[in-house]
Coordinates of C-alpha atoms and ligand atoms in Angstrom, one line a residue:
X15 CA 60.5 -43.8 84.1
X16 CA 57.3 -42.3 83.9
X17 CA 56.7 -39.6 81.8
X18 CA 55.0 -36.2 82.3
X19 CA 52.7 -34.6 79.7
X20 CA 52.8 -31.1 79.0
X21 CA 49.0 -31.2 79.3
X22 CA 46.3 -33.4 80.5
X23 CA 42.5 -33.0 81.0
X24 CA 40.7 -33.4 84.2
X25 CA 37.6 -35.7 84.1
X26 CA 35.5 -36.7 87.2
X27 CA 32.8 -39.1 87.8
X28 CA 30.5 -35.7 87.5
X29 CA 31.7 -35.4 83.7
X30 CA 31.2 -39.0 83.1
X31 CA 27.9 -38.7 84.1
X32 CA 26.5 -36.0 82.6
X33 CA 27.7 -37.1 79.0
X34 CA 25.7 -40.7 79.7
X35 CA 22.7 -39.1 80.8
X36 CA 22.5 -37.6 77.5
X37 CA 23.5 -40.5 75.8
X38 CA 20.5 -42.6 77.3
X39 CA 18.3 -39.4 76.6
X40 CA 16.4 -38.8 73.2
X41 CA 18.5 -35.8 71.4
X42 CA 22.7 -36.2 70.8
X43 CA 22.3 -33.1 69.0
X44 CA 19.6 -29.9 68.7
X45 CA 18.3 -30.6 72.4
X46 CA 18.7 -28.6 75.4
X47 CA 21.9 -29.2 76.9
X48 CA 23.9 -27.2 74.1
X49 CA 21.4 -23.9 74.9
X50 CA 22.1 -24.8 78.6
X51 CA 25.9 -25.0 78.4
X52 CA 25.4 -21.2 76.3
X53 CA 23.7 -19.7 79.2
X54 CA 25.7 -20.7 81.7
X55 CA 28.9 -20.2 79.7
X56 CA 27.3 -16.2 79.6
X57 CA 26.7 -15.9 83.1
X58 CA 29.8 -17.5 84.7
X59 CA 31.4 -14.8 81.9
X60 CA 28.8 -11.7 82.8
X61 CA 28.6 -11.6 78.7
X62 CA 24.6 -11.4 77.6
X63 CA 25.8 -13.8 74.4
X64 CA 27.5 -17.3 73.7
X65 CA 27.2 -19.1 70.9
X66 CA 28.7 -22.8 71.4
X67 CA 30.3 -24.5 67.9
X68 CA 32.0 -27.2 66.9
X69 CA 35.8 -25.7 67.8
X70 CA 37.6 -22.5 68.1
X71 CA 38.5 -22.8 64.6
X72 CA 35.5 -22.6 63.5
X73 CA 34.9 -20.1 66.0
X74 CA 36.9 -17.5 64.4
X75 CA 35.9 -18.3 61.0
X76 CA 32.4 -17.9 61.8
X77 CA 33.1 -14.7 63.9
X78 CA 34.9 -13.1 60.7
X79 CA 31.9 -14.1 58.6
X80 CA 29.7 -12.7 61.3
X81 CA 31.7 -9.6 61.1
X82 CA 31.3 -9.5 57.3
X83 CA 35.2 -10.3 56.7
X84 CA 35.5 -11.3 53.1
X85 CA 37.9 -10.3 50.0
X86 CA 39.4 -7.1 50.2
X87 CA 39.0 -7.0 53.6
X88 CA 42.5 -6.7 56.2
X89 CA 42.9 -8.6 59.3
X90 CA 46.0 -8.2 61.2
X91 CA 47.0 -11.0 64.2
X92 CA 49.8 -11.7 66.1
X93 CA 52.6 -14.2 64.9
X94 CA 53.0 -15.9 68.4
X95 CA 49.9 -17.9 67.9
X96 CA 48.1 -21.2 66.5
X97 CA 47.8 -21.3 62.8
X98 CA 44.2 -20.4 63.3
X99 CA 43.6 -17.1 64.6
X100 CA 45.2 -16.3 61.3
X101 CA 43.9 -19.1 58.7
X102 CA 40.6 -17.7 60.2
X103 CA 40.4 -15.1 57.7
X104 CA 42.2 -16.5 54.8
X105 CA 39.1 -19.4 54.9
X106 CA 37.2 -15.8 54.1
X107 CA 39.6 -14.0 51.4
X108 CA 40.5 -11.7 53.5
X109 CA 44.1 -10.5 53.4
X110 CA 46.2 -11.0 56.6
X111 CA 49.1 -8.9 58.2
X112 CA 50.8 -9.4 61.5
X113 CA 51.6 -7.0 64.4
X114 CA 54.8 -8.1 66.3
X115 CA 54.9 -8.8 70.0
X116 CA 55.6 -7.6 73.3
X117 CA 58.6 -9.3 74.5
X118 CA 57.4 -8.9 78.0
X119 CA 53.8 -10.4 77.3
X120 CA 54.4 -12.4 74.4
X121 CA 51.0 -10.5 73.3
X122 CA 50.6 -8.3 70.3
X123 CA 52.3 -5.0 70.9
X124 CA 50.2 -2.2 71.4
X125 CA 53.2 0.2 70.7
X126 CA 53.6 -1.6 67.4
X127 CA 49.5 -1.8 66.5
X128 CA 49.8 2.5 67.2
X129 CA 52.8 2.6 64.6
X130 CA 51.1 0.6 62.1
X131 CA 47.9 1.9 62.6
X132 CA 49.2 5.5 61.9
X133 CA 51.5 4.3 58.4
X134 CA 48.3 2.5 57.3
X135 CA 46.0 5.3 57.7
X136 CA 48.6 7.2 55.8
X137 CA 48.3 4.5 52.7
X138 CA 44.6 4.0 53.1
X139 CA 45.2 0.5 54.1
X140 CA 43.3 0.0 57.5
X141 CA 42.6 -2.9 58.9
X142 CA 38.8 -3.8 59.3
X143 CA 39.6 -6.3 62.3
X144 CA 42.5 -6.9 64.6
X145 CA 42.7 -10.6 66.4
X146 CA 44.5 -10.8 69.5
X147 CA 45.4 -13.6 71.3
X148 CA 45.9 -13.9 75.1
X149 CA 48.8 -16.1 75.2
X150 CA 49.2 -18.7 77.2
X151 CA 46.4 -17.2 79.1
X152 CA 47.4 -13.7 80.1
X153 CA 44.7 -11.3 78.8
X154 CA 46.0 -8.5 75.9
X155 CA 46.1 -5.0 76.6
X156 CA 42.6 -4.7 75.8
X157 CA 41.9 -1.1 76.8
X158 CA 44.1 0.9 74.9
X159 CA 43.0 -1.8 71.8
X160 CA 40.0 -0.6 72.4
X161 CA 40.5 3.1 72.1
X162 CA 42.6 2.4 68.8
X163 CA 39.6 0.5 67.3
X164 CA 37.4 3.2 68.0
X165 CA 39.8 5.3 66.5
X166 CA 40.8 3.9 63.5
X167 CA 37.3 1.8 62.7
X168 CA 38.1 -1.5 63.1
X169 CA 37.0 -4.5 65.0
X170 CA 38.3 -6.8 67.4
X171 CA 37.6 -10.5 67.7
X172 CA 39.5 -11.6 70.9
X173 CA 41.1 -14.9 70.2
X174 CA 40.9 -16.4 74.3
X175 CA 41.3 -19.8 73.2
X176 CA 44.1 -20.1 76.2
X177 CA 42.3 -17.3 78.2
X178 CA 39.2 -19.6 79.9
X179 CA 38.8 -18.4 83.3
X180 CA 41.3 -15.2 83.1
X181 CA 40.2 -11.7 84.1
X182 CA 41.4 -8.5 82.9
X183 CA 40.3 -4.9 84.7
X184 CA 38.4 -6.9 87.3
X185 CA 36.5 -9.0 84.9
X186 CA 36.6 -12.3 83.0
X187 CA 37.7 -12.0 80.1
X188 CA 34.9 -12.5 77.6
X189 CA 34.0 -9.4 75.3
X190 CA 34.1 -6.4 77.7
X191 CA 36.2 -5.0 75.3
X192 CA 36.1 -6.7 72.3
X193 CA 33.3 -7.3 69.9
X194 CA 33.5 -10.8 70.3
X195 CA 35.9 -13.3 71.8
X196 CA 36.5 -17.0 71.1
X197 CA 36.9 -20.0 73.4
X198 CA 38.5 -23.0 72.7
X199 CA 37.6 -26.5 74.3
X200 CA 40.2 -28.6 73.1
X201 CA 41.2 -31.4 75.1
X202 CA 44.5 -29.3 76.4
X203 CA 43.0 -26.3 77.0
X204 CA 41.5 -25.1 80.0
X205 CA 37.9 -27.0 80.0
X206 CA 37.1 -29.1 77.4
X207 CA 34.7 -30.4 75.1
X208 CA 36.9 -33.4 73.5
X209 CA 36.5 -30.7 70.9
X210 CA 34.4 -27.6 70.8
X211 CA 34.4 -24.0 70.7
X212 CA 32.3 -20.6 71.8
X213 CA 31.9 -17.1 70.9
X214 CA 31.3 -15.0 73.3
X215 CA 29.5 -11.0 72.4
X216 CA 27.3 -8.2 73.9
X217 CA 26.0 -7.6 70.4
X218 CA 22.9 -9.6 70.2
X219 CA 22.6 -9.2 66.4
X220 CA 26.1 -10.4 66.0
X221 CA 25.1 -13.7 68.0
X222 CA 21.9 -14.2 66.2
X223 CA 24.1 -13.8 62.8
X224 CA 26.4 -16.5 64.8
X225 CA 23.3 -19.1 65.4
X226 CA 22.9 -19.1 61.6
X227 CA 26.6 -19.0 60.4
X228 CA 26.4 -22.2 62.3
X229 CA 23.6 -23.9 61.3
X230 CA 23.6 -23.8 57.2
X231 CA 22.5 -20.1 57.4
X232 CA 18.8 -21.6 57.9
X233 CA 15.7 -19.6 59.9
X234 CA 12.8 -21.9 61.0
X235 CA 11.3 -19.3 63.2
X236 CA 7.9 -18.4 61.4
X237 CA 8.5 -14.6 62.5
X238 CA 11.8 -14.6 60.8
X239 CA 10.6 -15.6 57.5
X240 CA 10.8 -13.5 54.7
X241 CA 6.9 -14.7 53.8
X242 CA 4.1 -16.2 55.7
X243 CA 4.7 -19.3 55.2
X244 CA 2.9 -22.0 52.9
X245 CA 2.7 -24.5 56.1
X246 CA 4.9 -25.6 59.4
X247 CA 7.8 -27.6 57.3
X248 CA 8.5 -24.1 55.9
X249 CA 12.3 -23.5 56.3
X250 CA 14.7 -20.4 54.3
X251 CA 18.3 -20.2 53.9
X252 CA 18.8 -16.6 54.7
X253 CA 22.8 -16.8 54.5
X254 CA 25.8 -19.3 53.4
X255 CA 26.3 -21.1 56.3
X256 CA 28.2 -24.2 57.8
X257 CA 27.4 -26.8 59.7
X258 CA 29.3 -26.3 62.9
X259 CA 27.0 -27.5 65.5
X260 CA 28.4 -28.3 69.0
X261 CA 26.8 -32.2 70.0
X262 CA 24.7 -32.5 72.9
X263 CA 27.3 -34.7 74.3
X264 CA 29.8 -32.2 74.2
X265 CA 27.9 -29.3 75.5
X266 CA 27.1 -31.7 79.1
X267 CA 30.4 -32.3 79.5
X268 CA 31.2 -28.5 78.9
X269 CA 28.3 -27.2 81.6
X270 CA 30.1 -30.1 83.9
X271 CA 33.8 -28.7 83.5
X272 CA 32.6 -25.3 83.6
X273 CA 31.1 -25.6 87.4
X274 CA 34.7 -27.0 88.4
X275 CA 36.3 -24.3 86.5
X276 CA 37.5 -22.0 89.9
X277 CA 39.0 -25.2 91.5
X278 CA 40.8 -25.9 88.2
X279 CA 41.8 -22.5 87.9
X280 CA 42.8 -22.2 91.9
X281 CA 45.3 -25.5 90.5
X282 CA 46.7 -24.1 87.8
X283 CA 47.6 -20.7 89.8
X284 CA 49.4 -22.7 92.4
X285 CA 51.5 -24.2 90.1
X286 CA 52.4 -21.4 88.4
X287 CA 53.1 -19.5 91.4
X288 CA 55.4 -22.7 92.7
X289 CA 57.1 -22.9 89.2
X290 CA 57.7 -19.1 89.6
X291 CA 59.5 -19.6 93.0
X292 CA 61.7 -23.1 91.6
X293 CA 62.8 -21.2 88.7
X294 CA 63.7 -18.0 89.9
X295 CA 67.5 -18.3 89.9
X296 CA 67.9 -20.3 86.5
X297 CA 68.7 -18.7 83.3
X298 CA 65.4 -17.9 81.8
X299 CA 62.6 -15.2 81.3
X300 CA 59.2 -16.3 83.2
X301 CA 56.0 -15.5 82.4
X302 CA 54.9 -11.4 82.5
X303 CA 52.8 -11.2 86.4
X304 CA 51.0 -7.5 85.6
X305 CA 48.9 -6.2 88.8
X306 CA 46.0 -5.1 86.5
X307 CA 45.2 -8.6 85.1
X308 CA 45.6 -12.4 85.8
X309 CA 46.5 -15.5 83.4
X310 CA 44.1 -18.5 83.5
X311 CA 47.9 -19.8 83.0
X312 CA 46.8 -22.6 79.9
X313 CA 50.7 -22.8 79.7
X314 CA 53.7 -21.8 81.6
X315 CA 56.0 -21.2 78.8
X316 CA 59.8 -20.0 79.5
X317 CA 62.1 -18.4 77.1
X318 CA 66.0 -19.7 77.9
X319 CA 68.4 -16.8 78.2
X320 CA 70.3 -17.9 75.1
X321 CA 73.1 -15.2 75.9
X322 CA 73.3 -16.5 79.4
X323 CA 73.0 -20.6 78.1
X324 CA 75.8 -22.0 76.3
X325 CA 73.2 -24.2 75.3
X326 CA 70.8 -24.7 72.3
X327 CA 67.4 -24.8 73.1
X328 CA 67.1 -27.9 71.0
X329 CA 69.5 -29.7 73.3
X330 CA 67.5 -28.4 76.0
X331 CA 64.3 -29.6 74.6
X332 CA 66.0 -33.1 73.7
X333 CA 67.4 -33.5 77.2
X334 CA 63.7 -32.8 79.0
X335 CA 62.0 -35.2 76.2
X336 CA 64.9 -38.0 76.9
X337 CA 63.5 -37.5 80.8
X338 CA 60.1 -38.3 80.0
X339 CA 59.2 -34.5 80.4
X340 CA 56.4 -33.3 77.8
X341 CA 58.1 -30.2 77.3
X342 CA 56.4 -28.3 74.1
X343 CA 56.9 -25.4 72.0
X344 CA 54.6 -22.2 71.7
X345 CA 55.1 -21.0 68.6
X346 CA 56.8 -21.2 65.7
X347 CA 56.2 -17.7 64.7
X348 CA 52.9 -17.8 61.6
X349 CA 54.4 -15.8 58.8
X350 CA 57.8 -18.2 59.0
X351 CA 55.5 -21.3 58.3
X352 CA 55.9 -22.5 54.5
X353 CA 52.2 -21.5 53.5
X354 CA 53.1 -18.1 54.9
X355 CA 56.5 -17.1 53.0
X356 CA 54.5 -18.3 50.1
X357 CA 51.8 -16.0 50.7
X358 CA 55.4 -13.4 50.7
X359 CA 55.9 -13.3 54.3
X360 CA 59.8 -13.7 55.2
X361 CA 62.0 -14.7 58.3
X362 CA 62.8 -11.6 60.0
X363 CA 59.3 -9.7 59.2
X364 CA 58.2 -10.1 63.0
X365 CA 61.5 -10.0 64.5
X366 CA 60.6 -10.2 68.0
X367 CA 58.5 -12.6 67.8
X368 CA 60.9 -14.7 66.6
X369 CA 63.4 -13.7 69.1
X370 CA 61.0 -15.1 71.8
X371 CA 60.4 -18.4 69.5
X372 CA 64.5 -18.8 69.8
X373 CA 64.6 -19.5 73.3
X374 CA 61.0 -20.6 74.2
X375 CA 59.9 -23.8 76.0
X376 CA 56.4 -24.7 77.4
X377 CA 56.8 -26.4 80.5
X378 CA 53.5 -29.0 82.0
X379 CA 50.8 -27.6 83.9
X380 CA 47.9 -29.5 84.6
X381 CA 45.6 -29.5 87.3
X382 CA 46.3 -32.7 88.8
X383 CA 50.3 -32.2 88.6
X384 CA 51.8 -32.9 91.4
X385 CA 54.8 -31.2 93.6
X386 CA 56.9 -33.8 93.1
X387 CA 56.9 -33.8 89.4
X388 CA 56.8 -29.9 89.4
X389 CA 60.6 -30.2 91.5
X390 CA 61.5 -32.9 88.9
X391 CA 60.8 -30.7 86.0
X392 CA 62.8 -27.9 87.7
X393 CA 65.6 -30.2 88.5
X394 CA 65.7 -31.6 85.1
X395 CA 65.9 -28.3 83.3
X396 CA 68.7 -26.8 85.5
X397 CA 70.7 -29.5 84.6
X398 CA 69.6 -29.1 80.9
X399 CA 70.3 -25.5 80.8
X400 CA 73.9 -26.4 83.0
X401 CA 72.7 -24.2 85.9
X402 CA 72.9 -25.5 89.5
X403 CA 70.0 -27.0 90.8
X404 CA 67.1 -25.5 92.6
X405 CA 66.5 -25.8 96.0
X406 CA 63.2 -27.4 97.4
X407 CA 61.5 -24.2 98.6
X408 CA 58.0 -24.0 100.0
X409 CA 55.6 -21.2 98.0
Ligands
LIG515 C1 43.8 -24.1 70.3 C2 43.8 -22.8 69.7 C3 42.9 -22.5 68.6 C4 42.1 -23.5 67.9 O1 41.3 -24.2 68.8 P1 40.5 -25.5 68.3 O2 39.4 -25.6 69.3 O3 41.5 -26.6 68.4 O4 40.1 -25.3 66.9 C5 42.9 -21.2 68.1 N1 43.7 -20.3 68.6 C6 44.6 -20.5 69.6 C7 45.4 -19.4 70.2 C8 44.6 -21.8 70.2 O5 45.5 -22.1 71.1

């Protein structure tokens, strides 16, 4: 039986060569290929800044340093996320909240932001940035987020680890609306670096902050010296920084992926318009289609119709894995994980995010997945979900 992942990268010859050029070439890190993989990263996005690090993680953390995010300072996120778009500002001391979903989306509710917004205005406890996420790839409703930050004061560091290649209002999504929005490059994700990470802004101070964040807060620049310096050696730590330097090798293979990121992204559209069409008449939610925005579809995730299902969605997860299907789940709501509850977060905080996390399965979706195992998926979870079985239909 041969088994189907949930995700798998695409590499070409292309890729392969452009990460062995710079291995036979004199700089694996600090040359030109990471500065070259920024700019075109910025123009395929029509951002003016992007600042290339070591992953998304990182990413964000940096970003909240960036944006001064320290103790005392509020973040709010979304529960239906990775781990990191809220550890992000713990690693700072900052204090996190959550704002609860959109069952439709799956996104942070802007109806529940407005609420929350308006009692924490009342108890002087603002938020001084909001992190969104575009799940699974379908960009937030970052317009009215927008008008609410302007509003109430706060920032907004886009978390678009999923959302590489989406668009939202006509454009990519990549700080239009945000102050700043993160990439990941993680081997499932869109494009990838192995590992690696960007950050994306219009604010050219902000990116400049970024480029030193990164790189142990040091300025070599003669002109950006506090002093004339005694000679050329002459370096200053200006700030705390890290080292999160993205390799040269990395950044090659980035600049590769990104040129093949349309006919990636043309892939992954087709599949999730053919998954669309073999699902339609099984018990389950798809993912949200909204005419004002499109997914770069990272995942196709499904929530089971539990009321319809007589079915847990652990035996329908077991039966997909026992099929060799790499079936996955996005995500255990954050404030439910251990680390959470013991920062006094409790089941039921969040509760429709965890309504979604009841029923929810990610189904594969890869570029080079084929029909065939796009019907076998389909087939196999009918059956797992007791529903009759699709019908082969053309999309
Ligand atoms: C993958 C992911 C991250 C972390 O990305 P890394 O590059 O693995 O550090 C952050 N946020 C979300 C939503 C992710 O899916």
């Amino acid at each position: 039986m041969t088994t189907i992942p949930y995700s798998r990268q695409t590499i070409t010859e292309d890729d392969i060569a452009a990460v062995t050029e710079v291995l036979r070439s004199d700089f694996l890190t600090q040359g030109a290929e990471v500065p070259r993989f920024e700019a075109a990263f910025a123009e395929r996005h029509g951002v003016a800044h992007a600042v290339a690090v070591t992953n998304a993680t990182e990413a964000l953390h940096l970003a909240c340093l960036a944006f001064g995010i320290g103790p005392g300072s509020r973040v709010w996120t979304t529960p239906n996320s990775f781990l990191a778009s809220a550890n992000c500002a713990l690693y700072c001391g900052a204090e996190v909240d959550f704002v609860d979903i959109d069952p439709l989306t799956r996104n942070l509710s802007v109806d529940a932001l407005r609420a929350k917004l308006h009692q924490a205005e009342l108890d002087g406890s603002l938020p001084q940035l909001l992190i969104p996420v575009d799940f699974a790839g379908l960009p937030c409703d970052l317009r009215e987020m927008r008008r609410l930050a302007d509003r109430y004061g706060f920032r907004i560091l886009e978390d678009a680890s999923h959302a590489t290649g989406a668009s939202y209002l006509g454009q990519p999504v990549a700080a239009a609306w945000s102050d700043a929005t993160v990439f990941s490059f993680h081997a499932v994700k869109v494009i990838t670096t192995a590992e690696g990470g960007m950050v994306t802004t219009q604010d050219a101070a902000l990116a400049e902050r970024l480029r030193l964040l990164r790189s142990h807060g040091v300025v070599r620049d003669p002109s950006a010296l506090s002093a004339p310096p005694e000679g050329p050696w002459v370096y200053e730590q200006q700030l705390l920084g890290r080292n999160a330097r993205m390799t040269e090798l990395q950044a090659a293979l980035g600049r590769s992926q990104l040129g093949r990121l349309a006919t990636m992204q043309a892939a992954r559209v087709a599949l999730a318009d053919r998954y669309d069409h073999l699902l339609a008449d099984l018990p389950l939610f798809l993912p949200a289609r909204l005419p004002d925005r499109s997914s770069a579809w990272h995942l196709y995730a499904v929530e089971i119709d539990l009321a319809q299902v007589g079915r847990t969605r652990a035996q329908v997860f077991s039966a997909m894995r026992e099929a060799g299907i790499g079936v996955n789940v996005h995500y255990i709501p954050i404030h439910t994980q251990p680390y959470y509850q013991g920062l006094g977060f409790r089941v039921g905080d969040f509760p429709a995010a965890e309504r979604y996390y009841a029923g929810a399965i990610s189904l594969p979706l890869f570029p080079a997945m084929s029909e065939a195992q796009q019907h076998h998926v389909a087939t196999t979870l009918a059956a797992a979900l007791g529903a009759a079985a699709p019908a082969r239909r053309v999309a």
